[in-house]
PDB file of C-alpha atoms in Angstrom:
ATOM      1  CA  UNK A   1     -27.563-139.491  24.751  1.00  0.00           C
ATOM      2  CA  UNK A   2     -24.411-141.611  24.077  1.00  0.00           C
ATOM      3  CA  UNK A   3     -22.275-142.232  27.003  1.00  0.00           C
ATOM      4  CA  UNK A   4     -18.227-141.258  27.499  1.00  0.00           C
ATOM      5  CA  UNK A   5     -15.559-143.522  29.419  1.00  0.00           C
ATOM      6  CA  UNK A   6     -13.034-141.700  31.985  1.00  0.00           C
ATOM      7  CA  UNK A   7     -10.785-143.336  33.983  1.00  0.00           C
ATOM      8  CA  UNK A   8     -11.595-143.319  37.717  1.00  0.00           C
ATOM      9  CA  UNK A   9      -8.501-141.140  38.989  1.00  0.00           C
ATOM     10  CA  UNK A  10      -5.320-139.806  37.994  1.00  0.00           C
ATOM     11  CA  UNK A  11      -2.517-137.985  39.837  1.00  0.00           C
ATOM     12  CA  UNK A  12      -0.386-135.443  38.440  1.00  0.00           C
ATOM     13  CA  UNK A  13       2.581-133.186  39.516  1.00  0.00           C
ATOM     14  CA  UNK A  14       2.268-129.064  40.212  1.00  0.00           C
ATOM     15  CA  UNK A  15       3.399-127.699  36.960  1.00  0.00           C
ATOM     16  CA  UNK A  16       2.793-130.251  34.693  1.00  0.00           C
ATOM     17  CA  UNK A  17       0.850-131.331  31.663  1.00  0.00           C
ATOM     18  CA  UNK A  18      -2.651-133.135  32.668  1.00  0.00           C
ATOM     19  CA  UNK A  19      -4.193-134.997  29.809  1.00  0.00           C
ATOM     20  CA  UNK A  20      -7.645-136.425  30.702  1.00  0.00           C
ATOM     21  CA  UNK A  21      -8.867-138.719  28.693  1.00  0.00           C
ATOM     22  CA  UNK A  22     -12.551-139.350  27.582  1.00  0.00           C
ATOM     23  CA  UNK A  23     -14.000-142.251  25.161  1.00  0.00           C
ATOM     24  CA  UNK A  24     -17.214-141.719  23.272  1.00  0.00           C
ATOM     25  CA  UNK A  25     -17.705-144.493  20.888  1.00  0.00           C
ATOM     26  CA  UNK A  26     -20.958-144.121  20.226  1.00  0.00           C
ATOM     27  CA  UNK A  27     -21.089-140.481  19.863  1.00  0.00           C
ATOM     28  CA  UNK A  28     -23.516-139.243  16.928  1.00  0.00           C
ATOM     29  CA  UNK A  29     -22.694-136.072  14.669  1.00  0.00           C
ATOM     30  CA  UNK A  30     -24.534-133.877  16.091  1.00  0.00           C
ATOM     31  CA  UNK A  31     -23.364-134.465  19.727  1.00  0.00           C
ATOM     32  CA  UNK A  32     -21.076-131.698  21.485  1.00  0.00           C
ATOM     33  CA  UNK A  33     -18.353-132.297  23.710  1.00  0.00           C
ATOM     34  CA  UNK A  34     -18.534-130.910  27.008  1.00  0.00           C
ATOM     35  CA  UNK A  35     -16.464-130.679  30.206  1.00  0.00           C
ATOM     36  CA  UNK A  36     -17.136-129.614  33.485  1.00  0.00           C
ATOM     37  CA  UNK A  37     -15.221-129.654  36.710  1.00  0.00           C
ATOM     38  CA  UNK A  38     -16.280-130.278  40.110  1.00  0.00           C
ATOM     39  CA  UNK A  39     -14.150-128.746  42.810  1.00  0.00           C
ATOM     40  CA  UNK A  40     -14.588-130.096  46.693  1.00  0.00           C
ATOM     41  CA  UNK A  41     -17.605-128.531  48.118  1.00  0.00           C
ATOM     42  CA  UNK A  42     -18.506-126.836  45.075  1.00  0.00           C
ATOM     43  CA  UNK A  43     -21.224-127.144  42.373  1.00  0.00           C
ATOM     44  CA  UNK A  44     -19.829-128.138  38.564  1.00  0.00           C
ATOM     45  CA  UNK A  45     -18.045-125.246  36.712  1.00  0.00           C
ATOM     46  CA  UNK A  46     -17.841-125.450  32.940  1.00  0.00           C
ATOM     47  CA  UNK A  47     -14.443-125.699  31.307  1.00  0.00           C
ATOM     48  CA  UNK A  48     -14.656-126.192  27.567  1.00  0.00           C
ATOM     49  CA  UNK A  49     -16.667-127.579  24.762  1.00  0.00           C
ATOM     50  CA  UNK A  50     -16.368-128.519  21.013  1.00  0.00           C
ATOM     51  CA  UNK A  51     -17.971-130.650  17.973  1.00  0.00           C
ATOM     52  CA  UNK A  52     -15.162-131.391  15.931  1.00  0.00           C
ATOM     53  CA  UNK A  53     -12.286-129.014  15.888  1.00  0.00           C
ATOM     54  CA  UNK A  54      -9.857-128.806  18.825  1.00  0.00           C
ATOM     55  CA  UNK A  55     -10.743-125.864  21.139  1.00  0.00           C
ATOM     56  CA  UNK A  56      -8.526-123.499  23.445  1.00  0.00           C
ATOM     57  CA  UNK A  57      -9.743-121.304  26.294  1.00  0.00           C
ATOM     58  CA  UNK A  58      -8.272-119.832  29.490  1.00  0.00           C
ATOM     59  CA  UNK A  59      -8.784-122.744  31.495  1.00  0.00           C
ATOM     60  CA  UNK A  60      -8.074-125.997  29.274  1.00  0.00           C
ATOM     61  CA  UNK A  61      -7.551-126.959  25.656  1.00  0.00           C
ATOM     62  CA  UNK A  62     -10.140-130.028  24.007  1.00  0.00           C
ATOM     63  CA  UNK A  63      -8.426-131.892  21.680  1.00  0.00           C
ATOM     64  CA  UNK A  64     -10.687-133.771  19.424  1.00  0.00           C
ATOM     65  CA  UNK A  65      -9.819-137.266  17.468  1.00  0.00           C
ATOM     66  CA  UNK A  66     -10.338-137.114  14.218  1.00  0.00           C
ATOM     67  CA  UNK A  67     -12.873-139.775  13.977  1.00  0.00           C
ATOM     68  CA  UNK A  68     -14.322-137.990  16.889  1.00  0.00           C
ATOM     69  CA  UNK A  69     -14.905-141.599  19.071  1.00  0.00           C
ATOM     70  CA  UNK A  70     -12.421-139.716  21.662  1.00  0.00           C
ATOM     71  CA  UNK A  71     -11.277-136.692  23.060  1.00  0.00           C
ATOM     72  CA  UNK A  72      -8.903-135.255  25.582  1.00  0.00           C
ATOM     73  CA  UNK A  73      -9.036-132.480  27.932  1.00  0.00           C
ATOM     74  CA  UNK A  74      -5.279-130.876  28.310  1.00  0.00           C
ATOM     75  CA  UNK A  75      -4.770-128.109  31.759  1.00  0.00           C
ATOM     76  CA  UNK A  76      -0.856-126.975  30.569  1.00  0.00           C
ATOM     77  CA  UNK A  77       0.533-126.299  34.147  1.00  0.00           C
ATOM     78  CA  UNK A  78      -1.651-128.427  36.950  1.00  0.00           C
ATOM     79  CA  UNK A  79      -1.884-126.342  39.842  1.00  0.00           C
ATOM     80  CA  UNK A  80      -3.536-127.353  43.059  1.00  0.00           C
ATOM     81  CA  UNK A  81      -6.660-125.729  42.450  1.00  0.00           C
ATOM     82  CA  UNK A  82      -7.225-127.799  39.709  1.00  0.00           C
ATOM     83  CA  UNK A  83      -7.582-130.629  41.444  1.00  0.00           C
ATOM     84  CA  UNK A  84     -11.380-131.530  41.116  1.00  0.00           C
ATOM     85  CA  UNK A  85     -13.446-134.131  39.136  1.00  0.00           C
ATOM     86  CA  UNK A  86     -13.387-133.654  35.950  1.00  0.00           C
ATOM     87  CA  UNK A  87     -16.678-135.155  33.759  1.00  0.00           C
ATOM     88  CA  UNK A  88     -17.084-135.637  30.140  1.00  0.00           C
ATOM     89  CA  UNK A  89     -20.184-134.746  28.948  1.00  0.00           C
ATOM     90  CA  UNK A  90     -21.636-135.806  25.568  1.00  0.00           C
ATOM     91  CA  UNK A  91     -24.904-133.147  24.380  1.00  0.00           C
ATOM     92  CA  UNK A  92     -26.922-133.960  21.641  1.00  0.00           C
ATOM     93  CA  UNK A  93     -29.066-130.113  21.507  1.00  0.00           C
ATOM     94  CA  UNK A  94     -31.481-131.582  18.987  1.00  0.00           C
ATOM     95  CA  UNK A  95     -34.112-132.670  21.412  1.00  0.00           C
ATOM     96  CA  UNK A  96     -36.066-131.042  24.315  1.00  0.00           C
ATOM     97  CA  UNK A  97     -34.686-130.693  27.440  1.00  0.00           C
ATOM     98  CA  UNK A  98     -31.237-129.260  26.626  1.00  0.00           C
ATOM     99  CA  UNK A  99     -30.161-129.043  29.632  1.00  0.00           C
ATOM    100  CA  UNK A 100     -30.052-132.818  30.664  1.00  0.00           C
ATOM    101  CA  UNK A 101     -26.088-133.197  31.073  1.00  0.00           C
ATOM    102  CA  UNK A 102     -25.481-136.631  31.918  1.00  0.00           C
ATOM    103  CA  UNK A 103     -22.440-136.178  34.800  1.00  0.00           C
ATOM    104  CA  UNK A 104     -21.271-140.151  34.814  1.00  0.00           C
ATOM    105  CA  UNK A 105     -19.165-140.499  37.993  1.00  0.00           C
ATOM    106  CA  UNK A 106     -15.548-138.301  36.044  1.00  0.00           C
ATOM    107  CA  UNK A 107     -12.388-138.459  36.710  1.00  0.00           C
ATOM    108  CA  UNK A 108     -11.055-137.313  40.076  1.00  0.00           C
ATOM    109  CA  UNK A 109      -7.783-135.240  39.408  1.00  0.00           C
ATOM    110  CA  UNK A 110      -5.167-135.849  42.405  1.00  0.00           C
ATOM    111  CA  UNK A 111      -2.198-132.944  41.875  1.00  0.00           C
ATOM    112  CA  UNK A 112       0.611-133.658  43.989  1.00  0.00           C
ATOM    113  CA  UNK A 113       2.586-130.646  44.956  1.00  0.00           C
TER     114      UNK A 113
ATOM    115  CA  UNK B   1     -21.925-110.245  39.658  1.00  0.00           C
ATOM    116  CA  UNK B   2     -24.296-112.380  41.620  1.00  0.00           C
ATOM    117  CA  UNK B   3     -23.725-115.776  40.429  1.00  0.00           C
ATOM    118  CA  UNK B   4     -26.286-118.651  40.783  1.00  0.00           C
ATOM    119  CA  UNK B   5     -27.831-118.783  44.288  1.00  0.00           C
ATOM    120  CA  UNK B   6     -29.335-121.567  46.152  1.00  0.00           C
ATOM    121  CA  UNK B   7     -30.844-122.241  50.021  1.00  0.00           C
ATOM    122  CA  UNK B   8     -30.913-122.712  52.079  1.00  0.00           C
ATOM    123  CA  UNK B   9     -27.533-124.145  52.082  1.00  0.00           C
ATOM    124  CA  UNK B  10     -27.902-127.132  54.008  1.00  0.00           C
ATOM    125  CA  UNK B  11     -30.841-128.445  55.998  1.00  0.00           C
ATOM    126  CA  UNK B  12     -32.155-131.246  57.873  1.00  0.00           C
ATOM    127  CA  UNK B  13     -35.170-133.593  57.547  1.00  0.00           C
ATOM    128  CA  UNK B  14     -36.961-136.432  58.777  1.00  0.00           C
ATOM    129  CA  UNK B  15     -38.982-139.277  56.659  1.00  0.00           C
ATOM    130  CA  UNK B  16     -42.389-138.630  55.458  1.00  0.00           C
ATOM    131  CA  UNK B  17     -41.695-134.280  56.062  1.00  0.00           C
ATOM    132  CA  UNK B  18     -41.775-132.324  52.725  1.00  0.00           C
ATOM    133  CA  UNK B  19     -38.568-129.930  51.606  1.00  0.00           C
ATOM    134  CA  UNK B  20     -38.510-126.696  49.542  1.00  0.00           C
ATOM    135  CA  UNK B  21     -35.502-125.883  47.602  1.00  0.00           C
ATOM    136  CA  UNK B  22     -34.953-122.549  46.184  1.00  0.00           C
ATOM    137  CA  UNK B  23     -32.877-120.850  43.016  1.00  0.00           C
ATOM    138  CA  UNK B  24     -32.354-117.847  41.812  1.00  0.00           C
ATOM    139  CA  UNK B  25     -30.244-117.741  38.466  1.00  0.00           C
ATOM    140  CA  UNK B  26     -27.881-115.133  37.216  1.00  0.00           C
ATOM    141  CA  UNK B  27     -29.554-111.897  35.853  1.00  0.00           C
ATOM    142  CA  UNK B  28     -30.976-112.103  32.226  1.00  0.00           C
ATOM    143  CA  UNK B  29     -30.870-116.295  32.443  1.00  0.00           C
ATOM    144  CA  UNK B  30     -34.241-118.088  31.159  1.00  0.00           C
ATOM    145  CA  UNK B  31     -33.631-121.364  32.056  1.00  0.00           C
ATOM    146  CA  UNK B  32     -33.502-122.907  35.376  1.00  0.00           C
ATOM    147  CA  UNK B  33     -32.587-126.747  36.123  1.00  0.00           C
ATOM    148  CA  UNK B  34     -31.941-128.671  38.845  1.00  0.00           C
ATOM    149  CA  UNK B  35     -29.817-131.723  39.999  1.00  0.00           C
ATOM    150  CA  UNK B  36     -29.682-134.484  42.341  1.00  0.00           C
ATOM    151  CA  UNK B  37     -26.123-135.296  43.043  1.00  0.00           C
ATOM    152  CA  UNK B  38     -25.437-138.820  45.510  1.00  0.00           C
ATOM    153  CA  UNK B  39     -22.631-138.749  47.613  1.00  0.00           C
ATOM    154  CA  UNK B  40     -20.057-140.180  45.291  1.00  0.00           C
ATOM    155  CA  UNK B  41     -21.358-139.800  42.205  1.00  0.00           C
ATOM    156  CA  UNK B  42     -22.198-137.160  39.360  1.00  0.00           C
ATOM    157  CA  UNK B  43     -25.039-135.142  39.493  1.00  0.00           C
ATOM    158  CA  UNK B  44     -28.405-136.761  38.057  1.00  0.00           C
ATOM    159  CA  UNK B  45     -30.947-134.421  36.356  1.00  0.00           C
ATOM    160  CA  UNK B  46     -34.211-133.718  37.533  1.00  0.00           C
ATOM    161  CA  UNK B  47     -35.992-130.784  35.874  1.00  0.00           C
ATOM    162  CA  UNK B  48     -35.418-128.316  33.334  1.00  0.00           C
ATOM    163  CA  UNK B  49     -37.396-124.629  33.380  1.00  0.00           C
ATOM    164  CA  UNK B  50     -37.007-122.150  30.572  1.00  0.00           C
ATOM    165  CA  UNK B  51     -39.434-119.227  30.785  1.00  0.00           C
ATOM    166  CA  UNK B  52     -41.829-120.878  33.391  1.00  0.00           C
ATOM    167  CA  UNK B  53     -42.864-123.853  31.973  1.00  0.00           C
ATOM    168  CA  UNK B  54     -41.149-127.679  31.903  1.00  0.00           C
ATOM    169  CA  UNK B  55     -38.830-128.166  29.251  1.00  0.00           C
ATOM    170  CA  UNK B  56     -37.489-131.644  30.550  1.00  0.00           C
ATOM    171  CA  UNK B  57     -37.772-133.761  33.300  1.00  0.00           C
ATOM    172  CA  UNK B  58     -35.420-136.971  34.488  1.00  0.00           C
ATOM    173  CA  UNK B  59     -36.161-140.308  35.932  1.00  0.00           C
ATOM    174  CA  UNK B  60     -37.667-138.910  39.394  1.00  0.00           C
ATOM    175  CA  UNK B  61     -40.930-140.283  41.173  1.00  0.00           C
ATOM    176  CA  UNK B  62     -43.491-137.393  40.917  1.00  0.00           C
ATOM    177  CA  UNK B  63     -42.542-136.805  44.753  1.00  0.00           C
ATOM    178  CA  UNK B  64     -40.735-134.400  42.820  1.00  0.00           C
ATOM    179  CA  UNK B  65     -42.244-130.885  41.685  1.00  0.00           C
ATOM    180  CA  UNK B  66     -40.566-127.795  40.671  1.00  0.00           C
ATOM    181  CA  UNK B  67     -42.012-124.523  39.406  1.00  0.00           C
ATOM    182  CA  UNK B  68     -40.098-121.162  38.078  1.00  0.00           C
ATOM    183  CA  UNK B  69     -41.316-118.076  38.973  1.00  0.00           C
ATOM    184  CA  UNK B  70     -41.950-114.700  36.556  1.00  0.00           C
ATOM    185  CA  UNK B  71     -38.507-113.738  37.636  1.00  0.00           C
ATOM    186  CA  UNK B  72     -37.256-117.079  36.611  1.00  0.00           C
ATOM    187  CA  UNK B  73     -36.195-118.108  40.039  1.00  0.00           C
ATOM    188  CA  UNK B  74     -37.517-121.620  40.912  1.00  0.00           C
ATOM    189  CA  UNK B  75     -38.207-123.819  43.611  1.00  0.00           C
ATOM    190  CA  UNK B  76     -37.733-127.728  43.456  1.00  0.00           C
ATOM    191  CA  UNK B  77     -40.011-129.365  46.276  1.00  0.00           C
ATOM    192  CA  UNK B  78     -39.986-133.212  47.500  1.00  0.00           C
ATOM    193  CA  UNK B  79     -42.609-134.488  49.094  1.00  0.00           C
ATOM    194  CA  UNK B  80     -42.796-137.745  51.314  1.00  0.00           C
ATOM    195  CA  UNK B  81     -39.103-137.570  52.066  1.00  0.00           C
ATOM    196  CA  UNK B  82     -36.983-141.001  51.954  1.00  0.00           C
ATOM    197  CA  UNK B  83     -33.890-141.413  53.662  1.00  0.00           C
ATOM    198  CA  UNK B  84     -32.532-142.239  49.578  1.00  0.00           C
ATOM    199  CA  UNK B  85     -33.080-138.399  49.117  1.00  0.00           C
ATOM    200  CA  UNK B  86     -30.439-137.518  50.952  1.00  0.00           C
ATOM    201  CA  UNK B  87     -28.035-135.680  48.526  1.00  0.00           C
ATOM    202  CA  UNK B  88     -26.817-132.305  47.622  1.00  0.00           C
ATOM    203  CA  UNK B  89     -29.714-130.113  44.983  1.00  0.00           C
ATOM    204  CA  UNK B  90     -27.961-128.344  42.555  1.00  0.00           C
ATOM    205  CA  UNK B  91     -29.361-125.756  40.470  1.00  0.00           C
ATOM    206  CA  UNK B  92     -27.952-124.564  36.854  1.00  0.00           C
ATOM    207  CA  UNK B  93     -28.733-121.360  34.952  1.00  0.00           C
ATOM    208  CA  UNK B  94     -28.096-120.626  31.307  1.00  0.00           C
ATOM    209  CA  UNK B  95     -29.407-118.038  28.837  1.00  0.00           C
ATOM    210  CA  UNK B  96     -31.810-120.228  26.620  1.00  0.00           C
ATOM    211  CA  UNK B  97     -32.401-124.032  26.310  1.00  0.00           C
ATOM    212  CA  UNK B  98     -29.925-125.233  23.892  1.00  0.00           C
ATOM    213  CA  UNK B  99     -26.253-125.932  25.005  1.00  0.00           C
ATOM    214  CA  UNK B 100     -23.698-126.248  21.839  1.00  0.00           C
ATOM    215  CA  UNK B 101     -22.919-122.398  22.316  1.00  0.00           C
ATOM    216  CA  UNK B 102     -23.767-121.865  25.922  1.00  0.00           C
ATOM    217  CA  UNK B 103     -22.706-123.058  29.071  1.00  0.00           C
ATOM    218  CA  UNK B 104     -24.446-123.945  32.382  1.00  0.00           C
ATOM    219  CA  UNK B 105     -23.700-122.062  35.281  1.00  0.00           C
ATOM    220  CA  UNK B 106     -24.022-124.088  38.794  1.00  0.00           C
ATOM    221  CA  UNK B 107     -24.836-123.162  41.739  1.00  0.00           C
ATOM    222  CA  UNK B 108     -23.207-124.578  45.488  1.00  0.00           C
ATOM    223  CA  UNK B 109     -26.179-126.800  45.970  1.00  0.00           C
ATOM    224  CA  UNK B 110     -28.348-127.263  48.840  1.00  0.00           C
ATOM    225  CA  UNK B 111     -27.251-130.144  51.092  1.00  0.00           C
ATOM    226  CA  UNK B 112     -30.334-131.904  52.159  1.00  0.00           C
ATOM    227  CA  UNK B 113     -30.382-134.930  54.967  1.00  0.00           C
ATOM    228  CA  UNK B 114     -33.030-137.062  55.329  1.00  0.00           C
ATOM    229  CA  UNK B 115     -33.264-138.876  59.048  1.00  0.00           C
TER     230      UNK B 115
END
Protein backbone atom coordinates (compact mmCIF):
# COMPACT_ATOMS: atom_id res chain seq x y z
CA UNK A 1 0.00 0.00 0.00
CA UNK A 2 1.27 3.57 -0.71
CA UNK A 3 2.15 5.55 2.26
CA UNK A 4 0.57 9.25 3.46
CA UNK A 5 2.68 12.17 5.17
CA UNK A 6 1.08 14.04 8.37
CA UNK A 7 2.69 16.42 10.23
CA UNK A 8 3.71 15.33 13.75
CA UNK A 9 1.35 17.78 15.84
CA UNK A 10 -0.76 20.67 15.57
CA UNK A 11 -2.58 22.86 18.10
CA UNK A 12 -5.74 24.51 17.57
CA UNK A 13 -8.20 26.83 19.47
CA UNK A 14 -11.90 25.60 21.00
CA UNK A 15 -14.19 26.67 18.28
CA UNK A 16 -12.18 26.80 15.46
CA UNK A 17 -11.50 25.38 12.05
CA UNK A 18 -8.88 22.28 12.19
CA UNK A 19 -7.49 21.40 8.82
CA UNK A 20 -5.27 18.27 8.94
CA UNK A 21 -3.33 17.73 6.35
CA UNK A 22 -2.30 14.36 4.67
CA UNK A 23 0.17 13.76 1.52
CA UNK A 24 -0.18 10.67 -0.60
CA UNK A 25 1.99 10.97 -3.57
CA UNK A 26 2.09 7.78 -4.54
CA UNK A 27 -1.44 6.91 -4.13
CA UNK A 28 -2.86 4.51 -7.01
CA UNK A 29 -6.57 4.82 -8.41
CA UNK A 30 -7.97 2.45 -6.79
CA UNK A 31 -6.77 3.42 -3.25
CA UNK A 32 -9.42 4.92 -0.66
CA UNK A 33 -8.84 7.52 1.71
CA UNK A 34 -9.35 6.79 5.18
CA UNK A 35 -9.20 8.50 8.59
CA UNK A 36 -9.31 7.35 11.91
CA UNK A 37 -8.87 8.97 15.26
CA UNK A 38 -7.27 7.80 18.29
CA UNK A 39 -8.49 9.33 21.50
CA UNK A 40 -6.20 8.88 24.91
CA UNK A 41 -6.78 5.50 26.25
CA UNK A 42 -8.95 4.50 23.55
CA UNK A 43 -8.78 2.14 20.53
CA UNK A 44 -9.00 4.01 16.80
CA UNK A 45 -12.53 5.28 15.86
CA UNK A 46 -13.27 5.83 12.19
CA UNK A 47 -14.07 9.32 10.98
CA UNK A 48 -14.44 9.51 7.23
CA UNK A 49 -13.41 8.07 3.96
CA UNK A 50 -13.45 8.87 0.17
CA UNK A 51 -11.84 8.00 -3.44
CA UNK A 52 -12.15 11.06 -5.22
CA UNK A 53 -14.97 13.36 -4.39
CA UNK A 54 -14.93 15.44 -1.19
CA UNK A 55 -17.02 13.77 1.57
CA UNK A 56 -19.14 15.24 4.60
CA UNK A 57 -20.33 13.36 7.67
CA UNK A 58 -21.25 14.22 11.27
CA UNK A 59 -17.90 14.19 12.52
CA UNK A 60 -15.46 15.75 9.76
CA UNK A 61 -15.51 16.75 6.11
CA UNK A 62 -12.48 15.01 3.53
CA UNK A 63 -11.58 17.26 1.09
CA UNK A 64 -9.90 15.64 -1.79
CA UNK A 65 -7.20 17.39 -4.33
CA UNK A 66 -8.01 17.11 -7.51
CA UNK A 67 -5.06 15.23 -8.63
CA UNK A 68 -5.79 13.20 -5.61
CA UNK A 69 -1.73 13.23 -4.35
CA UNK A 70 -3.38 15.04 -1.12
CA UNK A 71 -6.14 15.40 1.03
CA UNK A 72 -7.36 17.20 4.08
CA UNK A 73 -9.42 16.30 6.94
CA UNK A 74 -11.57 19.58 8.13
CA UNK A 75 -13.49 19.21 12.13
CA UNK A 76 -15.59 22.88 11.71
CA UNK A 77 -15.65 23.80 15.50
CA UNK A 78 -12.54 21.91 17.48
CA UNK A 79 -13.80 21.00 20.70
CA UNK A 80 -11.76 19.35 23.39
CA UNK A 81 -12.86 16.01 22.75
CA UNK A 82 -11.43 16.12 19.58
CA UNK A 83 -8.26 16.24 20.60
CA UNK A 84 -6.76 12.76 19.61
CA UNK A 85 -4.36 11.46 16.87
CA UNK A 86 -5.58 11.67 13.90
CA UNK A 87 -4.05 8.96 11.03
CA UNK A 88 -4.37 8.95 7.38
CA UNK A 89 -4.92 5.84 6.02
CA UNK A 90 -4.44 4.92 2.34
CA UNK A 91 -6.63 1.27 1.35
CA UNK A 92 -6.13 -0.30 -1.74
CA UNK A 93 -9.42 -3.20 -1.31
CA UNK A 94 -8.16 -5.04 -4.37
CA UNK A 95 -6.06 -7.56 -2.59
CA UNK A 96 -6.55 -10.04 0.32
CA UNK A 97 -6.40 -9.02 3.60
CA UNK A 98 -8.61 -5.90 3.56
CA UNK A 99 -8.31 -5.14 6.65
CA UNK A 100 -4.49 -4.32 6.85
CA UNK A 101 -4.78 -0.41 7.67
CA UNK A 102 -1.42 0.85 7.82
CA UNK A 103 -1.74 3.48 11.09
CA UNK A 104 1.83 5.46 10.40
CA UNK A 105 2.52 7.33 13.67
CA UNK A 106 -0.72 10.54 12.71
CA UNK A 107 -1.01 13.60 13.72
CA UNK A 108 -1.56 14.39 17.40
CA UNK A 109 -4.31 17.19 17.61
CA UNK A 110 -3.51 19.62 20.71
CA UNK A 111 -6.97 21.94 21.20
CA UNK A 112 -6.32 24.66 23.45
CA UNK A 113 -9.33 25.86 25.29
CA UNK B 1 -25.40 -1.92 21.46
CA UNK B 2 -22.45 -3.93 22.60
CA UNK B 3 -19.61 -2.56 20.78
CA UNK B 4 -16.30 -4.47 20.18
CA UNK B 5 -15.05 -6.23 23.35
CA UNK B 6 -11.67 -7.25 24.36
CA UNK B 7 -9.83 -8.88 27.77
CA UNK B 8 -8.88 -9.02 29.66
CA UNK B 9 -8.15 -5.42 29.78
CA UNK B 10 -4.78 -5.30 30.95
CA UNK B 11 -2.50 -8.04 32.22
CA UNK B 12 0.86 -8.87 33.27
CA UNK B 13 3.59 -11.28 32.06
CA UNK B 14 6.93 -12.52 32.41
CA UNK B 15 9.52 -13.71 29.49
CA UNK B 16 9.26 -17.07 28.04
CA UNK B 17 5.13 -17.37 29.65
CA UNK B 18 2.49 -17.60 26.83
CA UNK B 19 -0.67 -14.90 26.67
CA UNK B 20 -4.25 -15.36 25.38
CA UNK B 21 -6.05 -12.45 24.06
CA UNK B 22 -9.67 -12.51 23.47
CA UNK B 23 -12.43 -10.60 21.03
CA UNK B 24 -15.68 -10.63 20.58
CA UNK B 25 -16.97 -8.33 17.63
CA UNK B 26 -20.20 -6.49 17.29
CA UNK B 27 -23.29 -8.70 16.45
CA UNK B 28 -23.68 -9.75 12.72
CA UNK B 29 -19.66 -8.77 12.03
CA UNK B 30 -17.62 -11.57 9.98
CA UNK B 31 -14.40 -10.35 10.22
CA UNK B 32 -12.16 -10.16 13.11
CA UNK B 33 -8.50 -8.51 13.12
CA UNK B 34 -6.14 -7.69 15.43
CA UNK B 35 -3.36 -5.07 16.15
CA UNK B 36 -0.20 -4.53 17.84
CA UNK B 37 0.07 -0.95 18.80
CA UNK B 38 3.88 0.27 20.51
CA UNK B 39 3.78 2.82 22.92
CA UNK B 40 4.11 5.82 20.69
CA UNK B 41 3.26 4.71 17.62
CA UNK B 42 0.23 3.56 15.33
CA UNK B 43 -1.12 0.35 15.53
CA UNK B 44 0.71 -2.46 13.36
CA UNK B 45 -1.44 -5.30 11.90
CA UNK B 46 -1.22 -8.72 12.78
CA UNK B 47 -4.07 -10.95 11.58
CA UNK B 48 -7.13 -10.71 9.73
CA UNK B 49 -10.26 -13.43 10.32
CA UNK B 50 -13.36 -13.35 8.18
CA UNK B 51 -15.64 -16.35 8.71
CA UNK B 52 -13.00 -18.54 10.58
CA UNK B 53 -10.30 -18.80 8.43
CA UNK B 54 -7.00 -16.32 7.75
CA UNK B 55 -7.60 -13.74 5.37
CA UNK B 56 -4.23 -11.80 6.05
CA UNK B 57 -1.51 -11.84 8.22
CA UNK B 58 1.39 -8.97 8.98
CA UNK B 59 5.05 -9.09 9.56
CA UNK B 60 4.83 -11.13 13.02
CA UNK B 61 7.17 -14.16 14.04
CA UNK B 62 4.84 -17.25 14.09
CA UNK B 63 5.01 -16.76 18.05
CA UNK B 64 1.92 -15.35 16.93
CA UNK B 65 -1.41 -17.48 16.39
CA UNK B 66 -4.92 -16.42 16.29
CA UNK B 67 -8.06 -18.43 15.59
CA UNK B 68 -11.94 -17.17 15.27
CA UNK B 69 -14.44 -19.09 16.65
CA UNK B 70 -18.11 -20.23 14.96
CA UNK B 71 -19.42 -17.17 16.65
CA UNK B 72 -16.72 -15.16 15.09
CA UNK B 73 -15.12 -14.18 18.32
CA UNK B 74 -11.32 -14.79 18.24
CA UNK B 75 -8.45 -15.21 20.29
CA UNK B 76 -4.85 -13.90 19.36
CA UNK B 77 -2.20 -16.00 21.45
CA UNK B 78 1.76 -15.25 21.81
CA UNK B 79 3.84 -17.66 22.74
CA UNK B 80 7.51 -17.33 24.17
CA UNK B 81 6.82 -13.83 25.40
CA UNK B 82 9.67 -11.03 24.82
CA UNK B 83 9.88 -8.06 26.78
CA UNK B 84 9.44 -6.24 22.81
CA UNK B 85 5.78 -7.55 23.13
CA UNK B 86 4.88 -5.31 25.43
CA UNK B 87 2.09 -3.17 23.78
CA UNK B 88 -1.57 -2.63 23.79
CA UNK B 89 -3.73 -5.71 21.34
CA UNK B 90 -6.33 -4.18 19.59
CA UNK B 91 -9.02 -5.93 17.96
CA UNK B 92 -11.28 -4.52 14.89
CA UNK B 93 -14.64 -5.81 13.64
CA UNK B 94 -16.32 -5.06 10.35
CA UNK B 95 -19.13 -6.69 8.35
CA UNK B 96 -17.11 -8.38 5.43
CA UNK B 97 -13.45 -8.13 4.23
CA UNK B 98 -13.34 -5.27 1.95
CA UNK B 99 -13.11 -1.63 3.34
CA UNK B 100 -14.04 1.18 0.53
CA UNK B 101 -17.74 1.08 1.92
CA UNK B 102 -17.24 -0.15 5.42
CA UNK B 103 -15.55 0.89 8.34
CA UNK B 104 -13.59 -0.88 11.14
CA UNK B 105 -14.84 -0.79 14.45
CA UNK B 106 -12.02 -0.95 17.37
CA UNK B 107 -12.05 -2.18 20.32
CA UNK B 108 -10.12 -0.59 23.85
CA UNK B 109 -7.32 -3.05 23.46
CA UNK B 110 -5.79 -5.29 25.86
CA UNK B 111 -2.72 -3.79 27.56
CA UNK B 112 -0.21 -6.50 27.82
CA UNK B 113 3.35 -6.13 29.88
CA UNK B 114 5.97 -8.28 29.44
CA UNK B 115 8.62 -8.42 32.62
Amino acid sequence: DAKTTQPNSMESNEEEPVHLPCNHSTISGTDYIHWYRQLPSQGPEYVIHGLTSNVNNRMASLAIAEDRKSSTLILHRATLRDAAVYYCILRDTRGTGANNLFFGTGTRLTVIP
Amino acid sequence: DAGVTQSPTHLIKTRGQQVTLRCSPISGHKSVSWYQQVLGQGPQFIFQYYEKEERGRGNFPDRFSARQFPNYSSELNVNALLLGDSALYLCASSLGIVLNTGELFFGEGSRLTVL
